[in-house]
PDB file of C-alpha atoms in Angstrom:
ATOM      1  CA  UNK A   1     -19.691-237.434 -97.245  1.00 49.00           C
ATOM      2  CA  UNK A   2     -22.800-237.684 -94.816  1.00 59.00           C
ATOM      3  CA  UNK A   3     -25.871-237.682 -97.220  1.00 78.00           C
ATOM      4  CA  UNK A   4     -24.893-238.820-100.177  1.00 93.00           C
ATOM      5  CA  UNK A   5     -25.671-242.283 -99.213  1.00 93.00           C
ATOM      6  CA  UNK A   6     -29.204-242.430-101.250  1.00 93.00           C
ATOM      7  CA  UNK A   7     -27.472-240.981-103.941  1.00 95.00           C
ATOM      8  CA  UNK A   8     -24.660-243.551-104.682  1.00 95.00           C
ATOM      9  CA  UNK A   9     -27.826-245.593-104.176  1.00 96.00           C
ATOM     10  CA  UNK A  10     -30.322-244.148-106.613  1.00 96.00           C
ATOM     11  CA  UNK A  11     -26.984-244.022-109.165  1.00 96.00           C
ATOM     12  CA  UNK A  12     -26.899-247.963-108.650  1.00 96.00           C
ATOM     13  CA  UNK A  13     -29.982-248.715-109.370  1.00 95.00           C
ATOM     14  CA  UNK A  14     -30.578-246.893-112.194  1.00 95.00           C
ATOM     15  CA  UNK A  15     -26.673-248.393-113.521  1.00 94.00           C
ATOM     16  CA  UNK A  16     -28.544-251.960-113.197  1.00 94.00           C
ATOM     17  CA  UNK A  17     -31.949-251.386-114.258  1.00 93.00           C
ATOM     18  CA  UNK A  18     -30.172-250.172-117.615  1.00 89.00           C
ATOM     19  CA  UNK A  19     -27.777-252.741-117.898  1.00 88.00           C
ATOM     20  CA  UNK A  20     -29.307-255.571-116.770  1.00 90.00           C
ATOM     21  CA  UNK A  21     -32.641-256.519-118.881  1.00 89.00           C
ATOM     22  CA  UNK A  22     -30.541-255.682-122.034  1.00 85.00           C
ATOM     23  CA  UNK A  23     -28.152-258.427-121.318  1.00 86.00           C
ATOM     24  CA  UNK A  24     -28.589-261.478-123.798  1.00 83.00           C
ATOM     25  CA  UNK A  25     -29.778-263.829-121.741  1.00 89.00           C
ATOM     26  CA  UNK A  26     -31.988-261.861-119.757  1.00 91.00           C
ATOM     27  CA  UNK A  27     -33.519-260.100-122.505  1.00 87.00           C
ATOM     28  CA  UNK A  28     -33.901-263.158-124.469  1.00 88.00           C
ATOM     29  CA  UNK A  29     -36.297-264.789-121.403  1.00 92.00           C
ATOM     30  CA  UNK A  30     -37.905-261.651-121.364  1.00 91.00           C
ATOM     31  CA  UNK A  31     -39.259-261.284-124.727  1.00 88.00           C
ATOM     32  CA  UNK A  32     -39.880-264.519-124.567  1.00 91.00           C
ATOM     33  CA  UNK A  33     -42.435-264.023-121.935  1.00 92.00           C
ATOM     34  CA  UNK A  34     -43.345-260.394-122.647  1.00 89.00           C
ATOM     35  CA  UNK A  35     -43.067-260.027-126.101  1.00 87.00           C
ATOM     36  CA  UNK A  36     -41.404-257.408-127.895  1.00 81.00           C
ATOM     37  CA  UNK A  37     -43.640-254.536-127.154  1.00 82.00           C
ATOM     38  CA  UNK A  38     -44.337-255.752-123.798  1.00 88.00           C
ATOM     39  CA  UNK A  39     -40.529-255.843-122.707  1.00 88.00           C
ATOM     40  CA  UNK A  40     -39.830-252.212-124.728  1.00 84.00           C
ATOM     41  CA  UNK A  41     -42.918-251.017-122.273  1.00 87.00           C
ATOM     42  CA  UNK A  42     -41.541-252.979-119.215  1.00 90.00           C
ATOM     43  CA  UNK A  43     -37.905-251.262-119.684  1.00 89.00           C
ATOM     44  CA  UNK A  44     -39.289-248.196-120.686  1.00 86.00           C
ATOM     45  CA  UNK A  45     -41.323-247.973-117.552  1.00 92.00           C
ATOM     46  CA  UNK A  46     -38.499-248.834-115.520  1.00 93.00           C
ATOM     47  CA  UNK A  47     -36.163-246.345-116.730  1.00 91.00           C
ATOM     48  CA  UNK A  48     -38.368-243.789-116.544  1.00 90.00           C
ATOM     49  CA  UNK A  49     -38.661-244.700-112.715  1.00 94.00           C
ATOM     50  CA  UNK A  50     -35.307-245.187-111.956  1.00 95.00           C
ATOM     51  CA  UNK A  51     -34.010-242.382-113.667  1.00 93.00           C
ATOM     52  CA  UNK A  52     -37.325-240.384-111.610  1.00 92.00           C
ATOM     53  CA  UNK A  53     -35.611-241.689-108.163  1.00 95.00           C
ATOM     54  CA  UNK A  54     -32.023-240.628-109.305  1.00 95.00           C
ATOM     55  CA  UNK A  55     -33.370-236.682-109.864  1.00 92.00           C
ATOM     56  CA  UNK A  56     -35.173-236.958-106.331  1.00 92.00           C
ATOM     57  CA  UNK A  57     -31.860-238.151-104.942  1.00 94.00           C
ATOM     58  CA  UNK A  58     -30.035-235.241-106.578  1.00 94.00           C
ATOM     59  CA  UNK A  59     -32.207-232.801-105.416  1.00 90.00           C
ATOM     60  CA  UNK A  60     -31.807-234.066-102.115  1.00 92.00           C
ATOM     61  CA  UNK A  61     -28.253-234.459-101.656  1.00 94.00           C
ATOM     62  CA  UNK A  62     -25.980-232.230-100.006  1.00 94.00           C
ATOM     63  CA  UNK A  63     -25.389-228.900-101.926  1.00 91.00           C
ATOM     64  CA  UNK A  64     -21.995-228.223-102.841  1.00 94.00           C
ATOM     65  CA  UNK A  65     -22.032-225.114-105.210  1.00 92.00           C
ATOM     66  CA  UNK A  66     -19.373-225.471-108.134  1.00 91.00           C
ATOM     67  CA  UNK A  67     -19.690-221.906-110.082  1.00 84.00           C
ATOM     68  CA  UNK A  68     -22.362-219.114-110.545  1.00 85.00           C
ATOM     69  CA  UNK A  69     -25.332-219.861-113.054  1.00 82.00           C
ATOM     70  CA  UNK A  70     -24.697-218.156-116.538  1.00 86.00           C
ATOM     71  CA  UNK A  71     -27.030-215.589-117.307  1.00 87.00           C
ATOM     72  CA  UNK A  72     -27.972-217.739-120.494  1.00 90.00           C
ATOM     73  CA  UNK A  73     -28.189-220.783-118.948  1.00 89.00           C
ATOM     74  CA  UNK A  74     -32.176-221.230-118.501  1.00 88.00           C
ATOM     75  CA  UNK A  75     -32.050-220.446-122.315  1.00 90.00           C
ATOM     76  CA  UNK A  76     -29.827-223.128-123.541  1.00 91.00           C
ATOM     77  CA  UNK A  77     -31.377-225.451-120.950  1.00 91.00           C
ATOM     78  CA  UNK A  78     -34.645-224.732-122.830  1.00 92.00           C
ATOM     79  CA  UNK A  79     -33.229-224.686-126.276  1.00 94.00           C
ATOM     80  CA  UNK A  80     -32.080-227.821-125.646  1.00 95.00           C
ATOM     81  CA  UNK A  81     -34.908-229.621-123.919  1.00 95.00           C
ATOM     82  CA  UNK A  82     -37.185-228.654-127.451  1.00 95.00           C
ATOM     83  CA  UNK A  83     -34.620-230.305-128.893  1.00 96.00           C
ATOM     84  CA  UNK A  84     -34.986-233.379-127.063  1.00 97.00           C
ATOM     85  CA  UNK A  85     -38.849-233.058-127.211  1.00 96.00           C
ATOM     86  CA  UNK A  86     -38.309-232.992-131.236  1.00 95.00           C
ATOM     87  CA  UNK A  87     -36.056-236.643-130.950  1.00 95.00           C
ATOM     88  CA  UNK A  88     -38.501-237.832-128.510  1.00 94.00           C
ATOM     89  CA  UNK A  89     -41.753-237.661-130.425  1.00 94.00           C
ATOM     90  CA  UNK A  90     -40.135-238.068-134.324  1.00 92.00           C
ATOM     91  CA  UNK A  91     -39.149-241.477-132.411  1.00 90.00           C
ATOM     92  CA  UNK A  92     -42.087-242.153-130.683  1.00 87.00           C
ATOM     93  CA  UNK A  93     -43.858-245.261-132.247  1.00 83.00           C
ATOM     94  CA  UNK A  94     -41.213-246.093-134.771  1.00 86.00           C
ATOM     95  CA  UNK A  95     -39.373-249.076-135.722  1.00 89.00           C
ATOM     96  CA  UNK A  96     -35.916-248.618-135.657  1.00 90.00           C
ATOM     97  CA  UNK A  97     -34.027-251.973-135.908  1.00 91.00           C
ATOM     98  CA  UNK A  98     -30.568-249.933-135.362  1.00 91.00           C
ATOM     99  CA  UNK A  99     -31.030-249.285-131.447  1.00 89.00           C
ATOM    100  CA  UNK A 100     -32.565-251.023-128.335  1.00 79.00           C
ATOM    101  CA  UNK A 101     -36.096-252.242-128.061  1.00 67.00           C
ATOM    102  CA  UNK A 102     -37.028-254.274-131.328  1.00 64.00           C
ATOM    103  CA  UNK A 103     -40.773-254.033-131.892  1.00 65.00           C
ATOM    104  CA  UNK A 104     -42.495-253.058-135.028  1.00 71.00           C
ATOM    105  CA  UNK A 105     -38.975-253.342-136.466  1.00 82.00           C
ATOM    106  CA  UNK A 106     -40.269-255.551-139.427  1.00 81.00           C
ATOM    107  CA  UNK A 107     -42.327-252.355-140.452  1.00 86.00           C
ATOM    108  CA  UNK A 108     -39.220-250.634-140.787  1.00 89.00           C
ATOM    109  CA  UNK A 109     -38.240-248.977-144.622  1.00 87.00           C
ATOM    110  CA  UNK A 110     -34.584-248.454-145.386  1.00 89.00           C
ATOM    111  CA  UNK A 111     -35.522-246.270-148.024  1.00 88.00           C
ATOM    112  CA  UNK A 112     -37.618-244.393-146.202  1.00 88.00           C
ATOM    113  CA  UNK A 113     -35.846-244.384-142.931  1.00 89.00           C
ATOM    114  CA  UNK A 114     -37.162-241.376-140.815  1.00 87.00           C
ATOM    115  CA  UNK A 115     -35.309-240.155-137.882  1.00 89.00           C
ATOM    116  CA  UNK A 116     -33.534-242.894-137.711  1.00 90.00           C
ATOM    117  CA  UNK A 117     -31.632-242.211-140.828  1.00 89.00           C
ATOM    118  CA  UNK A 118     -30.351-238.624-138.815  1.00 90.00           C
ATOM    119  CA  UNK A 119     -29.786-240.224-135.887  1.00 92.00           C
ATOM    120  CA  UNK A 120     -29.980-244.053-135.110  1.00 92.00           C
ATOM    121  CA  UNK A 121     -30.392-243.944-131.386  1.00 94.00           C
ATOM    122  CA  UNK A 122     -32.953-240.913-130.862  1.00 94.00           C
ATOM    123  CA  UNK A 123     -33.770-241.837-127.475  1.00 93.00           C
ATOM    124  CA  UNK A 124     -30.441-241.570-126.320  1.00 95.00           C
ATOM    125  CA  UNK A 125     -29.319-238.276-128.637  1.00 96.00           C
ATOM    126  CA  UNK A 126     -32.418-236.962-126.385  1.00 96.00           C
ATOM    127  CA  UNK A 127     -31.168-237.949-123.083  1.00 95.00           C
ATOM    128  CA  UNK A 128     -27.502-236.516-124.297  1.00 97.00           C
ATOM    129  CA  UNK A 129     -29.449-233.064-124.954  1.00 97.00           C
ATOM    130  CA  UNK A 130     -31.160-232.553-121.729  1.00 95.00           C
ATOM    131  CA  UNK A 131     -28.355-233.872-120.113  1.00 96.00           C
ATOM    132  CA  UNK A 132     -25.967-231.269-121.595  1.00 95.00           C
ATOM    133  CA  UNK A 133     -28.787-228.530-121.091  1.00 93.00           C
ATOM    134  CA  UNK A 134     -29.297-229.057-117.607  1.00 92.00           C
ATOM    135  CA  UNK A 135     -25.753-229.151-117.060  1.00 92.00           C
ATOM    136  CA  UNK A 136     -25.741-225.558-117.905  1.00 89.00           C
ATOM    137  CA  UNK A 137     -28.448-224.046-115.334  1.00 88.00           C
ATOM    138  CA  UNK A 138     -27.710-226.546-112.531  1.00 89.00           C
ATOM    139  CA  UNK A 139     -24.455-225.459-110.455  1.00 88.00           C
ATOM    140  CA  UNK A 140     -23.805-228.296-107.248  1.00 93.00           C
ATOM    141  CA  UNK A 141     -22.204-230.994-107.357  1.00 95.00           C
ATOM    142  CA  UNK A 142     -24.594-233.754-107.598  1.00 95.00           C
ATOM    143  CA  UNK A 143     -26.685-232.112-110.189  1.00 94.00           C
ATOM    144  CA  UNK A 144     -23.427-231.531-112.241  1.00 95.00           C
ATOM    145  CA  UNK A 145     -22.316-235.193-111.277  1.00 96.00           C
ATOM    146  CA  UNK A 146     -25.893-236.744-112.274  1.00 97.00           C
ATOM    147  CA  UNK A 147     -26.476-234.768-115.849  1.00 97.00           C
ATOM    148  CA  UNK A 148     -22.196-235.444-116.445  1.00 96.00           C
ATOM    149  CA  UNK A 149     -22.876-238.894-115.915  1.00 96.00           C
ATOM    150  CA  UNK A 150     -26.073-239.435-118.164  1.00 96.00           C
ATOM    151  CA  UNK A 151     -24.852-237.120-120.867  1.00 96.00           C
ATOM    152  CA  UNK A 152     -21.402-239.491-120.677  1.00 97.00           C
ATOM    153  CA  UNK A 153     -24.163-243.174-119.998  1.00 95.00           C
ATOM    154  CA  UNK A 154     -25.836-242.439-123.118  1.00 95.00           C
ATOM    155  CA  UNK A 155     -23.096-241.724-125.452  1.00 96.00           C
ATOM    156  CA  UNK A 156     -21.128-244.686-124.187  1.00 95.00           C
ATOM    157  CA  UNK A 157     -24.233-246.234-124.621  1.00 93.00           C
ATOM    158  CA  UNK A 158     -24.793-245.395-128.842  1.00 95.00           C
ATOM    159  CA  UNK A 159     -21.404-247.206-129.172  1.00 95.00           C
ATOM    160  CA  UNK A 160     -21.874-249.961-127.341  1.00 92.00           C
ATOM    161  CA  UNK A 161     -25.542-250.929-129.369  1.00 92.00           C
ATOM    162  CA  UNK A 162     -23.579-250.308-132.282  1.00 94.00           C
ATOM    163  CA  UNK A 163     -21.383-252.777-131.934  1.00 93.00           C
ATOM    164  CA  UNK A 164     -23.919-255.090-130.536  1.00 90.00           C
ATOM    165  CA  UNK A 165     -26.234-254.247-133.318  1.00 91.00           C
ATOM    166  CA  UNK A 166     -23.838-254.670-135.910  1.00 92.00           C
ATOM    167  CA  UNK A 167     -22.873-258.299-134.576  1.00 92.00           C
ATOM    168  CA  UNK A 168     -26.552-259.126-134.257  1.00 89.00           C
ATOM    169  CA  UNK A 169     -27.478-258.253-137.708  1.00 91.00           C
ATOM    170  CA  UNK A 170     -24.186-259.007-139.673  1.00 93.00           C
ATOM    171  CA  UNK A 171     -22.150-256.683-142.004  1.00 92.00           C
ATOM    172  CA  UNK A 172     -24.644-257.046-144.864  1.00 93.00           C
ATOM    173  CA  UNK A 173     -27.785-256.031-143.402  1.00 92.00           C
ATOM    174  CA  UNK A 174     -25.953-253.471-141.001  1.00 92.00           C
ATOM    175  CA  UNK A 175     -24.858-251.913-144.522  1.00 91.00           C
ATOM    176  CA  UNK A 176     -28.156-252.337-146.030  1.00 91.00           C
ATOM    177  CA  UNK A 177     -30.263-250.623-143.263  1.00 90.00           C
ATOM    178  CA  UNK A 178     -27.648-247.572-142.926  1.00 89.00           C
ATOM    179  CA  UNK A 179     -27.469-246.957-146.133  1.00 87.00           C
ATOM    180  CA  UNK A 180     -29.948-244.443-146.887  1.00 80.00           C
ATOM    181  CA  UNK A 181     -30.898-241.062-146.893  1.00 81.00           C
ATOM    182  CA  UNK A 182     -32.736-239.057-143.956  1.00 80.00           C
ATOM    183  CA  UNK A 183     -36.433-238.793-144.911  1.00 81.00           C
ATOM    184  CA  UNK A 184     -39.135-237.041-143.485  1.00 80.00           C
ATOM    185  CA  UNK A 185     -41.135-239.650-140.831  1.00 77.00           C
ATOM    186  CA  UNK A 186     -44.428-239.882-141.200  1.00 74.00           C
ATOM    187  CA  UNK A 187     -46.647-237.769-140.115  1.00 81.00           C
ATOM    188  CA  UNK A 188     -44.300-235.422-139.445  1.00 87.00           C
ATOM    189  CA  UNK A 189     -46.714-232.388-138.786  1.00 91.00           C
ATOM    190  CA  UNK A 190     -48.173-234.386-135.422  1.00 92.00           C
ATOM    191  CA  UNK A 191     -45.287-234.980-134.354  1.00 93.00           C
ATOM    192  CA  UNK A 192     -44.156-231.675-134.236  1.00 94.00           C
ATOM    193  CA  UNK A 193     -47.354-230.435-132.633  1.00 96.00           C
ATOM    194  CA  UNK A 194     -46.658-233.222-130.352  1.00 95.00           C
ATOM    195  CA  UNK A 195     -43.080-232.449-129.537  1.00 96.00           C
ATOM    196  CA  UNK A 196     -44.109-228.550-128.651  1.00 96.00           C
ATOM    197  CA  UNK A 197     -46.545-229.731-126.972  1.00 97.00           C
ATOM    198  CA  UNK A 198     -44.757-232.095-124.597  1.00 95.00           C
ATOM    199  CA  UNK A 199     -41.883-229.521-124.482  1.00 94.00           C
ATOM    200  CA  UNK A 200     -44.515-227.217-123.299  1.00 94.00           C
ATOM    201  CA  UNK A 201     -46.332-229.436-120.332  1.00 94.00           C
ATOM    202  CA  UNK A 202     -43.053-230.629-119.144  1.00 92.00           C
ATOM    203  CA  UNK A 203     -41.858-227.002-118.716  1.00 91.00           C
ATOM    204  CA  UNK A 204     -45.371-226.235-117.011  1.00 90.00           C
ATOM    205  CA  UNK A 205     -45.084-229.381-115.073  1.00 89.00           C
ATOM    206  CA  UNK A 206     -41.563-228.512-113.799  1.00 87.00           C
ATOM    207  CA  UNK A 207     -42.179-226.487-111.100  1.00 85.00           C
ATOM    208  CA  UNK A 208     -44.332-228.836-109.132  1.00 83.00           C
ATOM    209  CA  UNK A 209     -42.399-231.844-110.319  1.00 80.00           C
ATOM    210  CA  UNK A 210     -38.795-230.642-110.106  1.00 80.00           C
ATOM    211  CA  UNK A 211     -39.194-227.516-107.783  1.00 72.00           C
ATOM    212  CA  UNK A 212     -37.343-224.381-109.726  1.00 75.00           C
ATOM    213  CA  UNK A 213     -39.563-222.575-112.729  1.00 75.00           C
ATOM    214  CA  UNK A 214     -38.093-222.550-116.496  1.00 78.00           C
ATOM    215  CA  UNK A 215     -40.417-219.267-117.681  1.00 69.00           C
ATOM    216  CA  UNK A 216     -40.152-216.125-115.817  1.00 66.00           C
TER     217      UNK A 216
END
């Protein structure tokens, strides 16, 4: 198992920046010092780094090929990355008092709930898609290990705000705030541009970034 020693590391960091500035306590001194937005930009920031070191480590393990790339593979990695780009930017900038972060919350409109009424955790139904896409084109072990694992971290990780959410907010105003109807968000026309236009730098970006090319 020579090599894989920065991977089990980049894994256990990005396990522990996840789980622990959402832990009561933690998160509690945190806002406290940050502010809402503040610590939703802080964790933000460090996920985004942590889960940056974790692909570097992947790509940098040892290769252990697992089965031959489908010849449809790029496309339902692609399919499903638009996808993703779509949860991403109808949740960009929203409240949503159902999942993690918390600000701009008391802005939030159970009759008019948005995304959120679809899908209460975008962020993670996002990670789950490009998780499950990637899983298709990438064929070694640690890249099928790594996109596995985050597909299977943010599903296990819906549930668990769910029930944390739910204790948090009480029966009543969990019922209240589910109880609604999807609705278009606002603004919906930007964010569309938006998401095909992140959908399109990040596939532009990817060979420089990542190293293989998504268009022909």
């Amino acid at each position: 198992m020579s090599g894989w020693g920065p991977y089990a590391a980049a894994w256990a960091a990005f396990l522990l920046s996840h789980a622990l500035p959402v832990r009561p306590a933690v998160k509690a001194r945190l806002v406290a010092r940050l502010g809402a937005f503040g610590f939703a930009v802080l964790y933000s920031a460090v996920s985004v780094a942590a889960l940056a070191w974790l692909i570097a480590a992947a790509g940098q393990a040892p290769v252990v090929a697992l089965w031959d790339p489908a010849p449809w593979a790029r496309a339902a990695a692609q399919g499903a990355m638009l996808a993703a780009c779509l949860l991403v930017a109808f949740a960009a900038l929203a409240p949503n008092p159902l999942s993690f972060g918390g600000w701009r919350n008391a802005r939030f409109v159970p009759a008019r709930p948005g995304i959120v009424g679809i899908v209460r955790h975008p962020w993670l139904a996002a990670l789950v898609l490009w998780a499950a896409g990637h899983l298709t084109a990438n064929v070694d072990l640690a890249h099928a290990l790594m996109f596995a694992g985050l597909g299977a971290f943010a599903l296990l990780g819906m549930a668990i705000i769910d029930r944390r959410r739910r204790r948090e907010l009480g029966h009543a105003a969990w019922a209240r705030l589910t109880a609604h109807r999807p609705t278009w968000p606002d603004r919906w026309p930007l964010r569309l541009v938006a998401a095909l236009a992140l959908w399109t730098v990040l596939a532009a970006l990817h060979p420089s970034l990542i190293g293989p090319a998504v268009w022909p």
